[in-house]
Amino acid sequence: MQSKEPEKTPTPASTPSPAPVSAPVPTPKAELVESPTSSPVMASSSGQQTVDQVLTILSRLTDYIGEFFVTYQKPLINVALVITALISVYLTLAILDAVNHIPLLGFALAPLFELVGIIYTAWFVWRYMLKASTRQELYKDISGLTSQVTGGQKADS
């Protein structure tokens, strides 16, 4: 026993009405402008304003760049130092890798290089790390070098 409901037909009130058509938007009127070659050219005022803005920005570009470098001088120096340090480490590792790949030098000189490194490390610890006065001397040397590199005060040598 199936019950059939009568189908509902849409009424004219329930159908959506089409949206009203809007009037076309007027465009800015073009002006006649004479070009340097004396032939008339059509140019819109908004296009000319855009060209003027771009030319103004381009003419002050060096001023903008100069202001940027003056404002961010210290962070830019820090970034340059970090990049330089990374490049130095990369080049040092590349040179050591190249030396290790030379057949005679890699096997014969590797123990010698390790021995030189161990001796230098022992000397450095003996010279600068054992006493408080020599640690202060090392700190002064490092801070003087740092100030010379970053453009701070000149260290007395």
PDB file of C-alpha atoms in Angstrom:
ATOM      1  CA  MET A   1       0.000   0.000   0.000  1.00  0.00           C
ATOM      2  CA  GLN A   2       1.794   2.842  -1.330  1.00  0.00           C
ATOM      3  CA  SER A   3       0.479   6.283  -0.807  1.00  0.00           C
ATOM      4  CA  LYS A   4       1.054   8.798  -3.443  1.00  0.00           C
ATOM      5  CA  GLU A   5       1.238  12.380  -2.577  1.00  0.00           C
ATOM      6  CA  PRO A   6       0.169  14.800  -5.190  1.00  0.00           C
ATOM      7  CA  GLU A   7       3.082  16.504  -6.909  1.00  0.00           C
ATOM      8  CA  LYS A   8       3.489  20.113  -6.096  1.00  0.00           C
ATOM      9  CA  THR A   9       3.842  22.434  -9.006  1.00  0.00           C
ATOM     10  CA  PRO A  10       5.826  25.594  -8.541  1.00  0.00           C
ATOM     11  CA  THR A  11       3.763  28.675  -8.208  1.00  0.00           C
ATOM     12  CA  PRO A  12       4.737  31.910  -9.880  1.00  0.00           C
ATOM     13  CA  ALA A  13       5.421  33.531  -6.495  1.00  0.00           C
ATOM     14  CA  SER A  14       8.003  30.874  -5.494  1.00  0.00           C
ATOM     15  CA  THR A  15      10.162  31.143  -8.634  1.00  0.00           C
ATOM     16  CA  PRO A  16      13.099  33.501  -8.351  1.00  0.00           C
ATOM     17  CA  SER A  17      12.855  36.614 -10.402  1.00  0.00           C
ATOM     18  CA  PRO A  18      15.794  37.621 -12.591  1.00  0.00           C
ATOM     19  CA  ALA A  19      18.166  40.220 -11.154  1.00  0.00           C
ATOM     20  CA  PRO A  20      17.707  43.710 -12.508  1.00  0.00           C
ATOM     21  CA  VAL A  21      20.189  44.644 -15.174  1.00  0.00           C
ATOM     22  CA  SER A  22      22.457  47.468 -14.119  1.00  0.00           C
ATOM     23  CA  ALA A  23      23.410  50.277 -16.402  1.00  0.00           C
ATOM     24  CA  PRO A  24      26.882  50.145 -17.915  1.00  0.00           C
ATOM     25  CA  VAL A  25      29.578  51.924 -15.912  1.00  0.00           C
ATOM     26  CA  PRO A  26      30.891  54.961 -17.758  1.00  0.00           C
ATOM     27  CA  THR A  27      34.600  54.867 -18.555  1.00  0.00           C
ATOM     28  CA  PRO A  28      36.798  57.925 -18.212  1.00  0.00           C
ATOM     29  CA  LYS A  29      36.886  60.047 -21.311  1.00  0.00           C
ATOM     30  CA  ALA A  30      40.063  59.962 -23.307  1.00  0.00           C
ATOM     31  CA  GLU A  31      41.912  63.162 -24.007  1.00  0.00           C
ATOM     32  CA  LEU A  32      43.846  64.092 -27.057  1.00  0.00           C
ATOM     33  CA  VAL A  33      47.519  64.475 -26.206  1.00  0.00           C
ATOM     34  CA  GLU A  34      50.166  65.432 -28.665  1.00  0.00           C
ATOM     35  CA  SER A  35      53.186  63.187 -28.776  1.00  0.00           C
ATOM     36  CA  PRO A  36      56.715  64.498 -29.392  1.00  0.00           C
ATOM     37  CA  THR A  37      56.322  63.470 -33.024  1.00  0.00           C
ATOM     38  CA  SER A  38      53.373  65.898 -33.422  1.00  0.00           C
ATOM     39  CA  SER A  39      50.806  63.177 -34.054  1.00  0.00           C
ATOM     40  CA  PRO A  40      47.764  63.056 -31.769  1.00  0.00           C
ATOM     41  CA  VAL A  41      47.702  60.117 -29.318  1.00  0.00           C
ATOM     42  CA  MET A  42      44.824  58.958 -27.160  1.00  0.00           C
ATOM     43  CA  ALA A  43      45.731  58.748 -23.442  1.00  0.00           C
ATOM     44  CA  SER A  44      43.466  58.255 -20.440  1.00  0.00           C
ATOM     45  CA  SER A  45      43.969  60.350 -17.316  1.00  0.00           C
ATOM     46  CA  SER A  46      44.217  57.288 -15.030  1.00  0.00           C
ATOM     47  CA  GLY A  47      46.897  55.769 -17.254  1.00  0.00           C
ATOM     48  CA  GLN A  48      48.875  58.999 -17.164  1.00  0.00           C
ATOM     49  CA  GLN A  49      48.619  59.096 -13.355  1.00  0.00           C
ATOM     50  CA  THR A  50      49.939  55.558 -13.164  1.00  0.00           C
ATOM     51  CA  VAL A  51      52.847  56.393 -15.457  1.00  0.00           C
ATOM     52  CA  ASP A  52      53.635  59.475 -13.359  1.00  0.00           C
ATOM     53  CA  GLN A  53      53.614  57.414 -10.145  1.00  0.00           C
ATOM     54  CA  VAL A  54      55.934  54.802 -11.650  1.00  0.00           C
ATOM     55  CA  LEU A  55      58.328  57.468 -12.918  1.00  0.00           C
ATOM     56  CA  THR A  56      58.346  59.154  -9.500  1.00  0.00           C
ATOM     57  CA  ILE A  57      59.177  55.873  -7.759  1.00  0.00           C
ATOM     58  CA  LEU A  58      61.906  55.040 -10.269  1.00  0.00           C
ATOM     59  CA  SER A  59      63.465  58.487  -9.976  1.00  0.00           C
ATOM     60  CA  ARG A  60      63.662  58.141  -6.169  1.00  0.00           C
ATOM     61  CA  LEU A  61      64.845  54.499  -6.252  1.00  0.00           C
ATOM     62  CA  THR A  62      68.414  55.352  -5.257  1.00  0.00           C
ATOM     63  CA  ASP A  63      67.088  57.401  -2.333  1.00  0.00           C
ATOM     64  CA  TYR A  64      64.937  54.462  -1.189  1.00  0.00           C
ATOM     65  CA  ILE A  65      67.885  52.049  -1.420  1.00  0.00           C
ATOM     66  CA  GLY A  66      70.154  54.465   0.456  1.00  0.00           C
ATOM     67  CA  GLU A  67      67.594  54.916   3.234  1.00  0.00           C
ATOM     68  CA  PHE A  68      67.193  51.127   3.475  1.00  0.00           C
ATOM     69  CA  PHE A  69      70.938  50.571   3.909  1.00  0.00           C
ATOM     70  CA  VAL A  70      71.238  53.392   6.465  1.00  0.00           C
ATOM     71  CA  THR A  71      68.284  52.071   8.461  1.00  0.00           C
ATOM     72  CA  TYR A  72      69.335  48.410   8.433  1.00  0.00           C
ATOM     73  CA  GLN A  73      73.144  48.758   8.416  1.00  0.00           C
ATOM     74  CA  LYS A  74      73.911  46.601  11.482  1.00  0.00           C
ATOM     75  CA  PRO A  75      71.582  43.696  10.575  1.00  0.00           C
ATOM     76  CA  LEU A  76      72.949  43.706   7.025  1.00  0.00           C
ATOM     77  CA  ILE A  77      76.522  43.545   8.362  1.00  0.00           C
ATOM     78  CA  ASN A  78      75.550  40.642  10.629  1.00  0.00           C
ATOM     79  CA  VAL A  79      73.967  38.763   7.746  1.00  0.00           C
ATOM     80  CA  ALA A  80      77.061  39.374   5.609  1.00  0.00           C
ATOM     81  CA  LEU A  81      79.327  38.094   8.404  1.00  0.00           C
ATOM     82  CA  VAL A  82      77.240  34.937   8.840  1.00  0.00           C
ATOM     83  CA  ILE A  83      77.253  34.279   5.079  1.00  0.00           C
ATOM     84  CA  THR A  84      81.020  34.896   4.951  1.00  0.00           C
ATOM     85  CA  ALA A  85      81.585  32.500   7.856  1.00  0.00           C
ATOM     86  CA  LEU A  86      79.482  29.803   6.185  1.00  0.00           C
ATOM     87  CA  ILE A  87      81.366  30.212   2.914  1.00  0.00           C
ATOM     88  CA  SER A  88      84.693  30.038   4.778  1.00  0.00           C
ATOM     89  CA  VAL A  89      83.700  26.822   6.543  1.00  0.00           C
ATOM     90  CA  TYR A  90      82.487  25.329   3.275  1.00  0.00           C
ATOM     91  CA  LEU A  91      85.735  26.213   1.474  1.00  0.00           C
ATOM     92  CA  THR A  92      87.854  24.860   4.337  1.00  0.00           C
ATOM     93  CA  LEU A  93      85.985  21.571   4.277  1.00  0.00           C
ATOM     94  CA  ALA A  94      86.287  21.395   0.490  1.00  0.00           C
ATOM     95  CA  ILE A  95      90.065  21.946   0.670  1.00  0.00           C
ATOM     96  CA  LEU A  96      90.444  19.288   3.373  1.00  0.00           C
ATOM     97  CA  ASP A  97      88.355  16.877   1.319  1.00  0.00           C
ATOM     98  CA  ALA A  98      90.495  17.562  -1.748  1.00  0.00           C
ATOM     99  CA  VAL A  99      93.694  16.916   0.228  1.00  0.00           C
ATOM    100  CA  ASN A 100      92.247  13.678   1.588  1.00  0.00           C
ATOM    101  CA  HIS A 101      91.487  12.489  -1.946  1.00  0.00           C
ATOM    102  CA  ILE A 102      95.072  12.878  -3.147  1.00  0.00           C
ATOM    103  CA  PRO A 103      96.351   9.285  -2.959  1.00  0.00           C
ATOM    104  CA  LEU A 104      99.800   9.869  -1.491  1.00  0.00           C
ATOM    105  CA  LEU A 105      98.980  12.913   0.630  1.00  0.00           C
ATOM    106  CA  GLY A 106      95.694  11.574   1.960  1.00  0.00           C
ATOM    107  CA  PHE A 107      97.246   8.467   3.501  1.00  0.00           C
ATOM    108  CA  ALA A 108     100.700   9.790   4.353  1.00  0.00           C
ATOM    109  CA  LEU A 109      99.822  13.251   5.641  1.00  0.00           C
ATOM    110  CA  ALA A 110      96.522  12.555   7.421  1.00  0.00           C
ATOM    111  CA  PRO A 111      98.224  11.331  10.613  1.00  0.00           C
ATOM    112  CA  LEU A 112     100.643  14.275  10.425  1.00  0.00           C
ATOM    113  CA  PHE A 113      97.767  16.763  10.100  1.00  0.00           C
ATOM    114  CA  GLU A 114      96.010  15.161  13.079  1.00  0.00           C
ATOM    115  CA  LEU A 115      99.211  15.355  15.127  1.00  0.00           C
ATOM    116  CA  VAL A 116      99.691  19.049  14.257  1.00  0.00           C
ATOM    117  CA  GLY A 117      96.071  19.738  15.237  1.00  0.00           C
ATOM    118  CA  ILE A 118      96.448  17.962  18.577  1.00  0.00           C
ATOM    119  CA  ILE A 119      99.705  19.796  19.346  1.00  0.00           C
ATOM    120  CA  TYR A 120      98.222  23.194  18.452  1.00  0.00           C
ATOM    121  CA  THR A 121      95.129  22.533  20.578  1.00  0.00           C
ATOM    122  CA  ALA A 122      97.292  21.551  23.555  1.00  0.00           C
ATOM    123  CA  TRP A 123      99.421  24.715  23.113  1.00  0.00           C
ATOM    124  CA  PHE A 124      96.313  26.924  22.857  1.00  0.00           C
ATOM    125  CA  VAL A 125      94.838  25.478  26.058  1.00  0.00           C
ATOM    126  CA  TRP A 126      98.201  25.849  27.839  1.00  0.00           C
ATOM    127  CA  ARG A 127      98.699  29.421  26.605  1.00  0.00           C
ATOM    128  CA  TYR A 128      95.197  30.918  26.960  1.00  0.00           C
ATOM    129  CA  MET A 129      92.833  28.714  28.955  1.00  0.00           C
ATOM    130  CA  LEU A 130      94.569  27.701  32.178  1.00  0.00           C
ATOM    131  CA  LYS A 131      94.946  31.062  33.931  1.00  0.00           C
ATOM    132  CA  ALA A 132      92.332  33.770  34.432  1.00  0.00           C
ATOM    133  CA  SER A 133      94.719  36.531  33.341  1.00  0.00           C
ATOM    134  CA  THR A 134      95.469  34.855  30.008  1.00  0.00           C
ATOM    135  CA  ARG A 135      91.750  34.231  29.433  1.00  0.00           C
ATOM    136  CA  GLN A 136      91.150  37.979  29.917  1.00  0.00           C
ATOM    137  CA  GLU A 137      93.972  38.701  27.459  1.00  0.00           C
ATOM    138  CA  LEU A 138      92.337  36.386  24.900  1.00  0.00           C
ATOM    139  CA  TYR A 139      88.964  38.061  25.489  1.00  0.00           C
ATOM    140  CA  LYS A 140      90.500  41.500  24.870  1.00  0.00           C
ATOM    141  CA  ASP A 141      92.140  40.263  21.653  1.00  0.00           C
ATOM    142  CA  ILE A 142      88.882  38.747  20.380  1.00  0.00           C
ATOM    143  CA  SER A 143      86.782  41.815  21.265  1.00  0.00           C
ATOM    144  CA  GLY A 144      89.356  44.095  19.598  1.00  0.00           C
ATOM    145  CA  LEU A 145      89.296  42.007  16.430  1.00  0.00           C
ATOM    146  CA  THR A 146      85.496  41.943  16.483  1.00  0.00           C
ATOM    147  CA  SER A 147      85.256  45.722  16.789  1.00  0.00           C
ATOM    148  CA  GLN A 148      87.746  46.168  13.929  1.00  0.00           C
ATOM    149  CA  VAL A 149      85.757  43.845  11.656  1.00  0.00           C
ATOM    150  CA  THR A 150      82.349  45.347  12.445  1.00  0.00           C
ATOM    151  CA  GLY A 151      83.596  48.952  12.249  1.00  0.00           C
ATOM    152  CA  GLY A 152      83.342  49.760  15.947  1.00  0.00           C
ATOM    153  CA  GLN A 153      86.044  51.314  18.028  1.00  0.00           C
ATOM    154  CA  LYS A 154      89.635  50.837  16.965  1.00  0.00           C
ATOM    155  CA  ALA A 155      91.567  48.495  19.199  1.00  0.00           C
ATOM    156  CA  ASP A 156      94.906  49.668  20.550  1.00  0.00           C
ATOM    157  CA  SER A 157      97.632  47.511  19.094  1.00  0.00           C
TER     158      SER A 157
END
